[in-house]
JSON list of C-alpha atoms in Angstrom, two decimals:
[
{"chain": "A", "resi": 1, "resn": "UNK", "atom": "CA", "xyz": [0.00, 0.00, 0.00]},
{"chain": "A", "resi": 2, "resn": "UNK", "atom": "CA", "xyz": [1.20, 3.41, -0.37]},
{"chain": "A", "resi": 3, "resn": "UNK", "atom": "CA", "xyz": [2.29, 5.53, 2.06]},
{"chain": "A", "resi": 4, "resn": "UNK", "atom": "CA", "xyz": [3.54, 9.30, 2.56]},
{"chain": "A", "resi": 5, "resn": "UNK", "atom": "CA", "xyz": [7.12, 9.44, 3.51]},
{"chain": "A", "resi": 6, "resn": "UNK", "atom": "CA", "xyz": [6.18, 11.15, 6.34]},
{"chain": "A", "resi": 7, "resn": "UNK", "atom": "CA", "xyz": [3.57, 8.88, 7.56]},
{"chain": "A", "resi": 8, "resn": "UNK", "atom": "CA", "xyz": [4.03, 6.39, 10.58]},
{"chain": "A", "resi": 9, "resn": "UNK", "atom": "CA", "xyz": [4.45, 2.73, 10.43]},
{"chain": "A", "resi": 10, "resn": "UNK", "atom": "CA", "xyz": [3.10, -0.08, 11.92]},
{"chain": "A", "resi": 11, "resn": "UNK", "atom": "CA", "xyz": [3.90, -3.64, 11.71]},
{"chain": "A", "resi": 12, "resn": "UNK", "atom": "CA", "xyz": [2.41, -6.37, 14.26]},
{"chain": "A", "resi": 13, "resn": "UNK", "atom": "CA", "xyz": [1.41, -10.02, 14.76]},
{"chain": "A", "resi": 14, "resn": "UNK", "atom": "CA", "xyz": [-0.40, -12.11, 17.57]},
{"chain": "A", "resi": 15, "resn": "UNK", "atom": "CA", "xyz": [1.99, -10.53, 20.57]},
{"chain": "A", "resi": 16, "resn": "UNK", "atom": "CA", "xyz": [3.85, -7.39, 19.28]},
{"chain": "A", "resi": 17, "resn": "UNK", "atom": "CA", "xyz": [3.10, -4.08, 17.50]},
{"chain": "A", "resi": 18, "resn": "UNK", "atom": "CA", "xyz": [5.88, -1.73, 16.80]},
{"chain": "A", "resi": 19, "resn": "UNK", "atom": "CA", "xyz": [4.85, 1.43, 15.16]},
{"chain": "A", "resi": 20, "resn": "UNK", "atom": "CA", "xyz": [8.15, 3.44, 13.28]},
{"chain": "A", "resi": 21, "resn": "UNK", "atom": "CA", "xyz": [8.27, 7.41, 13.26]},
{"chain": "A", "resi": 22, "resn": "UNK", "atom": "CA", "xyz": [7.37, 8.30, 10.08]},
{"chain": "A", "resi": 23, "resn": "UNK", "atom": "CA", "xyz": [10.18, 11.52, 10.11]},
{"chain": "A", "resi": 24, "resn": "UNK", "atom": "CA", "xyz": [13.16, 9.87, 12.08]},
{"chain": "A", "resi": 25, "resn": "UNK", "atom": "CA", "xyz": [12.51, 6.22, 10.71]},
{"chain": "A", "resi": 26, "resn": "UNK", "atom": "CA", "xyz": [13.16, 4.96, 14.39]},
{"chain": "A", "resi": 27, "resn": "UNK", "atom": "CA", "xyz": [11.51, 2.55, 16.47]},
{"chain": "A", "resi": 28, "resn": "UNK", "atom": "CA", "xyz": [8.61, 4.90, 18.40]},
{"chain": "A", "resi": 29, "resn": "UNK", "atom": "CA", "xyz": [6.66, 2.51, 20.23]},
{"chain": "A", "resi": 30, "resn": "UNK", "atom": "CA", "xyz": [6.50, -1.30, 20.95]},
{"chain": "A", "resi": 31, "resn": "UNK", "atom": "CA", "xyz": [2.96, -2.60, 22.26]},
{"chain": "A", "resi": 32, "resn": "UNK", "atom": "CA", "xyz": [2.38, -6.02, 23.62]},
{"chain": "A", "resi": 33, "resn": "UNK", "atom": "CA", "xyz": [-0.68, -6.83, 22.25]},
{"chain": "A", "resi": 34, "resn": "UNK", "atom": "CA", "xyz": [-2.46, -9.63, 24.83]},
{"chain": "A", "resi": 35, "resn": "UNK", "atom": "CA", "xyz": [-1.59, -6.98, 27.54]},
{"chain": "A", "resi": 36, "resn": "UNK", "atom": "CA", "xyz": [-2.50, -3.25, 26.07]},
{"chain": "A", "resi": 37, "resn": "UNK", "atom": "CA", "xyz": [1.45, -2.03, 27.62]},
{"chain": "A", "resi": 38, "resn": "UNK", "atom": "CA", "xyz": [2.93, -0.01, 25.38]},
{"chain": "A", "resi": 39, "resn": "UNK", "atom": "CA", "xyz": [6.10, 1.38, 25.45]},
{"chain": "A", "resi": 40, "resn": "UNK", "atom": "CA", "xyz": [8.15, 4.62, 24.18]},
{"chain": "A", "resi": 41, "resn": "UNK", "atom": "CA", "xyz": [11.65, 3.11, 22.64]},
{"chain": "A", "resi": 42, "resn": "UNK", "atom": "CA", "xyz": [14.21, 4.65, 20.68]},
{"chain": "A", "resi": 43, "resn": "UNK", "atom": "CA", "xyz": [16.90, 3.48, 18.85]},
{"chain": "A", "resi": 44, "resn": "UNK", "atom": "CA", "xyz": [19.66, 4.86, 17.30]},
{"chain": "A", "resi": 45, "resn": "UNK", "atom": "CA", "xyz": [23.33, 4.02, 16.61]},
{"chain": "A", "resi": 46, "resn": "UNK", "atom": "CA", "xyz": [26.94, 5.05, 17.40]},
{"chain": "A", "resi": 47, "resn": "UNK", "atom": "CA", "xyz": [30.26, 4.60, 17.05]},
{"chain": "A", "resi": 48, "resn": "UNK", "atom": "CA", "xyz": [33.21, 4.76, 19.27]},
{"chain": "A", "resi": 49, "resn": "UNK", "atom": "CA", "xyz": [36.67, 5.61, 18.01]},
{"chain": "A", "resi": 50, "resn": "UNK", "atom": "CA", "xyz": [38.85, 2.50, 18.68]},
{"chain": "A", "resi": 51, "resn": "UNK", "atom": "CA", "xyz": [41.78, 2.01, 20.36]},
{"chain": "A", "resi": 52, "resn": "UNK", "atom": "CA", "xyz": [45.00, 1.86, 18.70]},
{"chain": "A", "resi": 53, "resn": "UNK", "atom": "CA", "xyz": [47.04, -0.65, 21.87]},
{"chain": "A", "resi": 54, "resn": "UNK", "atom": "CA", "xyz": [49.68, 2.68, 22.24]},
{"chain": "A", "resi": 55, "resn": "UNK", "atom": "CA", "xyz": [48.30, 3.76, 25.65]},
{"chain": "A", "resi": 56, "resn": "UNK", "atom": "CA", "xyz": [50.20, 3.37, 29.19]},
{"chain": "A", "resi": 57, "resn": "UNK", "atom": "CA", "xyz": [47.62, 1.01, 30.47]},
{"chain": "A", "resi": 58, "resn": "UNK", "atom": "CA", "xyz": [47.40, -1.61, 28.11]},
{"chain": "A", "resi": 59, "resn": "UNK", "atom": "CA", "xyz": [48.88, -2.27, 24.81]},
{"chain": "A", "resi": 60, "resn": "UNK", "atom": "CA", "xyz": [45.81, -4.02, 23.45]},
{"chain": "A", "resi": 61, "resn": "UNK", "atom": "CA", "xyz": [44.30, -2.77, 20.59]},
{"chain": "A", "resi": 62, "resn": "UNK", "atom": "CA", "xyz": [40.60, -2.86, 19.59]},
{"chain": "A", "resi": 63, "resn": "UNK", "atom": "CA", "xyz": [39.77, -5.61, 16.57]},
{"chain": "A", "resi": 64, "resn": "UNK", "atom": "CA", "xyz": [37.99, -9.18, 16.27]},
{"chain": "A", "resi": 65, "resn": "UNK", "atom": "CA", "xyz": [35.64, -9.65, 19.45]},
{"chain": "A", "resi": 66, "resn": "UNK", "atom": "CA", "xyz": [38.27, -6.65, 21.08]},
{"chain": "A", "resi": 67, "resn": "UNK", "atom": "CA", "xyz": [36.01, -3.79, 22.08]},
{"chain": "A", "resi": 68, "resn": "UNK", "atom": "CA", "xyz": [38.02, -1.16, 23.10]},
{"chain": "A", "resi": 69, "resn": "UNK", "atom": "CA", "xyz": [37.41, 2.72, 22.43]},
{"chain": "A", "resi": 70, "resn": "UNK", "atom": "CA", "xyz": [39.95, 4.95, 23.35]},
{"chain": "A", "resi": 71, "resn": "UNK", "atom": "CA", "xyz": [37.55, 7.22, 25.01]},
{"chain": "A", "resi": 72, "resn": "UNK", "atom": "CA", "xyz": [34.25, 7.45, 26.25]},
{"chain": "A", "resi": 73, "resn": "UNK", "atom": "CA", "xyz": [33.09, 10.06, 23.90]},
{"chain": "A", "resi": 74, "resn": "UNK", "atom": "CA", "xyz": [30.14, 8.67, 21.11]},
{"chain": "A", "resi": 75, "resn": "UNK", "atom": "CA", "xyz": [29.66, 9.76, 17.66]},
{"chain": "A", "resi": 76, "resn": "UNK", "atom": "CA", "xyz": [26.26, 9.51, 15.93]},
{"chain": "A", "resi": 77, "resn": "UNK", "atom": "CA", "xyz": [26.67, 7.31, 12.66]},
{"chain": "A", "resi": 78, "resn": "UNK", "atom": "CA", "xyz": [25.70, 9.61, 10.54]},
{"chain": "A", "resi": 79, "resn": "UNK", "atom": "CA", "xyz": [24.58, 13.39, 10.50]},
{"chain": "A", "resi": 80, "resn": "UNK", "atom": "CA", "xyz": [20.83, 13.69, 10.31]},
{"chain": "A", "resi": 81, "resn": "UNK", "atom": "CA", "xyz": [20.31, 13.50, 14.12]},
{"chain": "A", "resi": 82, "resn": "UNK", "atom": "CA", "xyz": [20.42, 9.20, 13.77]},
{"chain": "A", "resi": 83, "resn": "UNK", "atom": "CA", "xyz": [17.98, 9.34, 11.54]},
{"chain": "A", "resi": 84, "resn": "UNK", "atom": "CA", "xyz": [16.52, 6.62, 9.61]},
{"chain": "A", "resi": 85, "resn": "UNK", "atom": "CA", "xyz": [15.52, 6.04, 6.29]},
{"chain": "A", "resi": 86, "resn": "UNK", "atom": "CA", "xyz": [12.72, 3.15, 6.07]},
{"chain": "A", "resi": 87, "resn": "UNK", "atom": "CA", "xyz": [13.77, 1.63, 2.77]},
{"chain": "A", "resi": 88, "resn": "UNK", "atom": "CA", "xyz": [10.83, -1.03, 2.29]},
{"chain": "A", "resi": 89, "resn": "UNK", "atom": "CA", "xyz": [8.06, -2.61, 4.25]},
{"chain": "A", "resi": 90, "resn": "UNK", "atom": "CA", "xyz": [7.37, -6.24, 3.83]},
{"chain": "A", "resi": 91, "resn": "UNK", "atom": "CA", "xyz": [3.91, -8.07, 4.82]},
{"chain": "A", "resi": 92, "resn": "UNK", "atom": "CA", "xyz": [2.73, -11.65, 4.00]},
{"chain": "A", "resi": 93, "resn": "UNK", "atom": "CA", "xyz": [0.88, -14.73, 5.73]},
{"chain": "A", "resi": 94, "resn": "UNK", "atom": "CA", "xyz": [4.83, -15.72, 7.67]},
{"chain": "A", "resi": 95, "resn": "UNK", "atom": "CA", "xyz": [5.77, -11.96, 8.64]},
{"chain": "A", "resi": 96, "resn": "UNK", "atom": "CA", "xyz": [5.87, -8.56, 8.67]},
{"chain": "A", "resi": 97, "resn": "UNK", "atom": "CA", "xyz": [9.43, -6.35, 8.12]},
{"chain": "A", "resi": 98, "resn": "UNK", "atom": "CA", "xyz": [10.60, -2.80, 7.76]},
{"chain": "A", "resi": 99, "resn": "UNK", "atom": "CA", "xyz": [14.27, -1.97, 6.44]},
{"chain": "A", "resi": 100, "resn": "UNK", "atom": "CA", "xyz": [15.66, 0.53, 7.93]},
{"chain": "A", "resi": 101, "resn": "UNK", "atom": "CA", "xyz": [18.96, 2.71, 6.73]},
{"chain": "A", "resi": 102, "resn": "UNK", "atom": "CA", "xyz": [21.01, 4.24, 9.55]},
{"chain": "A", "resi": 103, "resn": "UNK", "atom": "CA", "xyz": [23.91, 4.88, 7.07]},
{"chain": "A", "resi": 104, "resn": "UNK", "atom": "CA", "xyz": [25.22, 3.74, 3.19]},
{"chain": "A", "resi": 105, "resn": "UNK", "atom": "CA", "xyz": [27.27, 1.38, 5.66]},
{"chain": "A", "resi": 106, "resn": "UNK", "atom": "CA", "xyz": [24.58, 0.51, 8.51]},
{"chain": "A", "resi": 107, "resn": "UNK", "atom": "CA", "xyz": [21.05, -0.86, 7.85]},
{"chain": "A", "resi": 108, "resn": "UNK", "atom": "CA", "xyz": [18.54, -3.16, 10.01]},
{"chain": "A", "resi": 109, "resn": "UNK", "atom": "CA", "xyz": [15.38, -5.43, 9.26]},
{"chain": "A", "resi": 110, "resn": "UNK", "atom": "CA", "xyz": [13.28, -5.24, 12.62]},
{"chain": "A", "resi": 111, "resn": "UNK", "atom": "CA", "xyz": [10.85, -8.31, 11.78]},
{"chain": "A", "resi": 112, "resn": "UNK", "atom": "CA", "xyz": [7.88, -9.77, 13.22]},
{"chain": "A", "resi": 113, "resn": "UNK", "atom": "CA", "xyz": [6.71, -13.73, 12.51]},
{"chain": "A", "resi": 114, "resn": "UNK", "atom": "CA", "xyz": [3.71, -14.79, 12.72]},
{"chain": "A", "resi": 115, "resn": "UNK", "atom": "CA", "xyz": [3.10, -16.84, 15.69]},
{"chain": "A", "resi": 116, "resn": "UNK", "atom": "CA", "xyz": [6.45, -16.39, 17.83]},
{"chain": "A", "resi": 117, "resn": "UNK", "atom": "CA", "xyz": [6.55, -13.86, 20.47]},
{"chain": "A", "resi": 118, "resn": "UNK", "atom": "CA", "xyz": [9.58, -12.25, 20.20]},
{"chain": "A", "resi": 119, "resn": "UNK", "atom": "CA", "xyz": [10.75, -8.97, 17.96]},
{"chain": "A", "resi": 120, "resn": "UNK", "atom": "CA", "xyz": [13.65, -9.57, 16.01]},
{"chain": "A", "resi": 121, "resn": "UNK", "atom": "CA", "xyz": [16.17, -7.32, 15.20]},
{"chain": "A", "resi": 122, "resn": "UNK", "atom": "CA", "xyz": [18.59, -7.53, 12.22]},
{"chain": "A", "resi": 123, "resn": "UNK", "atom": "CA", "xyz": [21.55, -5.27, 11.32]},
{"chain": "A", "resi": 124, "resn": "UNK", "atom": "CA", "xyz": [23.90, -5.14, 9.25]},
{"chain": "A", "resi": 125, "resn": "UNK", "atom": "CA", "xyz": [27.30, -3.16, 9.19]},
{"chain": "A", "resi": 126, "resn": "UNK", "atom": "CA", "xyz": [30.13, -2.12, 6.73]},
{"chain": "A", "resi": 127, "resn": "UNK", "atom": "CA", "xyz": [32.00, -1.75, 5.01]},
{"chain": "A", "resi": 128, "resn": "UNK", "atom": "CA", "xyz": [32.94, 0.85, 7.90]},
{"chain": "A", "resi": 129, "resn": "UNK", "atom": "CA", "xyz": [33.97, 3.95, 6.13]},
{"chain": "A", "resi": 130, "resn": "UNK", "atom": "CA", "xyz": [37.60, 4.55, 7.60]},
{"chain": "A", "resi": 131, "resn": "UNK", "atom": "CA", "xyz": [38.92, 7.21, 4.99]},
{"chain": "A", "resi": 132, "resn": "UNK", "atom": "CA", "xyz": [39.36, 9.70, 8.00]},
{"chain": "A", "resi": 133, "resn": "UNK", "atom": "CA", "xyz": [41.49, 7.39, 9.70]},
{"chain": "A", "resi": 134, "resn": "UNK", "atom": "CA", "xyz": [39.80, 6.43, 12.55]},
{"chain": "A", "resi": 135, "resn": "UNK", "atom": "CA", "xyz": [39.04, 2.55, 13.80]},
{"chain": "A", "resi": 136, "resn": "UNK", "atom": "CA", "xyz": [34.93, 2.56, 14.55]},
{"chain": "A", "resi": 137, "resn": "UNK", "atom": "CA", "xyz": [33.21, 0.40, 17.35]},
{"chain": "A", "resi": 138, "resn": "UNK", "atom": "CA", "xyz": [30.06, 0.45, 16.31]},
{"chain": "A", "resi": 139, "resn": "UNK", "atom": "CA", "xyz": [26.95, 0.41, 19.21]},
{"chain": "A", "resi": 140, "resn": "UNK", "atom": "CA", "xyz": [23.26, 0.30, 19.35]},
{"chain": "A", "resi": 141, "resn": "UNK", "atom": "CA", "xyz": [21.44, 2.15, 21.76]},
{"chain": "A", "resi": 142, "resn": "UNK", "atom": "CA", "xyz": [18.04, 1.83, 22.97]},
{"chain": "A", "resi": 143, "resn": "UNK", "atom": "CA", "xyz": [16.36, 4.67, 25.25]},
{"chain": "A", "resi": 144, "resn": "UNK", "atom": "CA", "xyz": [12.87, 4.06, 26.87]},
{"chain": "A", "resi": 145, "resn": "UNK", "atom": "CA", "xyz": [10.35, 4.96, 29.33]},
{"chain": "A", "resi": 146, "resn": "UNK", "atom": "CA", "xyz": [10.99, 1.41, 31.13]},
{"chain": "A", "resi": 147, "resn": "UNK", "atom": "CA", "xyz": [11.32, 1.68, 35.00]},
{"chain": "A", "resi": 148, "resn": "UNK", "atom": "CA", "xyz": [14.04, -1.18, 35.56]},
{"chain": "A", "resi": 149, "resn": "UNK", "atom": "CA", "xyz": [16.53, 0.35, 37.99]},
{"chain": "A", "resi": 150, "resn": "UNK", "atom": "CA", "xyz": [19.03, 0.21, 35.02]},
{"chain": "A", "resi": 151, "resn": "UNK", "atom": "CA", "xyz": [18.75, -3.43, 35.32]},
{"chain": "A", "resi": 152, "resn": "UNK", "atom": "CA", "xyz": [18.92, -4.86, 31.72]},
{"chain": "A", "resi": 153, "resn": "UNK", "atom": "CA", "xyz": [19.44, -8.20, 29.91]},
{"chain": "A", "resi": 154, "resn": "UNK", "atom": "CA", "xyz": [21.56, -9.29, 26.91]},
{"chain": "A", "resi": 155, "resn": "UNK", "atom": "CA", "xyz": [21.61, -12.36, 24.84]},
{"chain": "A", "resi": 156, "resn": "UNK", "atom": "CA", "xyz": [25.05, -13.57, 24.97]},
{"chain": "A", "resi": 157, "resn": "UNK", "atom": "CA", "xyz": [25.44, -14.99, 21.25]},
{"chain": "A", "resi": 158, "resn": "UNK", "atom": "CA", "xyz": [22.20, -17.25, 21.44]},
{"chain": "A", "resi": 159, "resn": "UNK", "atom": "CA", "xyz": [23.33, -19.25, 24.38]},
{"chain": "A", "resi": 160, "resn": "UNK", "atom": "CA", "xyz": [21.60, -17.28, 27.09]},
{"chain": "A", "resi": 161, "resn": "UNK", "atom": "CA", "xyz": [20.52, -13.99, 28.74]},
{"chain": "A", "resi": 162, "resn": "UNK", "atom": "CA", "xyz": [22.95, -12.09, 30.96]},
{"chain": "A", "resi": 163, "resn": "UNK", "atom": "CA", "xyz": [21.71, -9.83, 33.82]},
{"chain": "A", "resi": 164, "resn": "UNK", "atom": "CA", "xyz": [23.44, -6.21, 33.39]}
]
């Protein structure tokens, strides 16, 4: 169906909606659907400027599975505010999709099956543009109005969750 650029979007199946900003492209709201709780969440991406090992502390550099900025200091992956372009929006009887561009370098397919309650999240990176130089850790953040006590969880390459 056609949509103005502007114009929000919502994909959803038996257990999640998440509705997209139609102006930033970003995640705006995720709604569990058997509950009614919905959720403000934002997501955007960063990089970090990586080590180089030359530093009195430590001589290890950033690389493979090394993350290691040299400072603490973020840089937005791009310069439209972290902006993102939805590319395409997908919709049939196994899923639902948008595609998302961050960057040229950085884009992500947040997807939705049918049936399985769980949001997934897909990105892709590179090749990271390092013309200027500078190594790039790249980061995704996610904001929202979530009252954990800045308790979190992470999925620790598919083998399990681990309590932040």
């Amino acid at each position: 169906k056609n949509r103005m650029p502007t114009d929000d979007v919502t994909i959803s199946n038996e257990y999640y909606q998440v509705e997209f900003d139609g102006v930033s492209g970003q995640i705006k709201t995720i709604k569990n659907v058997k509950t009614g709780i919905q959720t403000a969440v934002n997501q955007s991406f960063y990089w970090y400027n990586s080590s180089i090992g030359n530093n009195i502390n430590s001589s290890q550099a950033s690389g493979a599975y090394i993350f290691r900025p040299n400072s603490s200091k973020v840089f937005p992956v791009n310069s439209n505010d972290n902006k993102a372009k939805i590319v395409n929006m997908y919709e049939n009887d196994l899923l639902s999709e948008v595609h998302q561009q961050f960057a040229p370098w950085l884009t992500q397919v947040v997807r939705l099956y049918k049936r399985i309650p769980a949001i997934e999240l897909e990105y892709t990176v590179g090749p990271i543009p390092v013309r200027d130089g500078l190594g790039k850790e790249i980061i995704s953040r996610f904001n929202s109005d979530l009252s954990s006590d800045s308790v979190w969880y992470t999925d620790a390459n598919g083998r399990e969750m681990q309590k932040r």
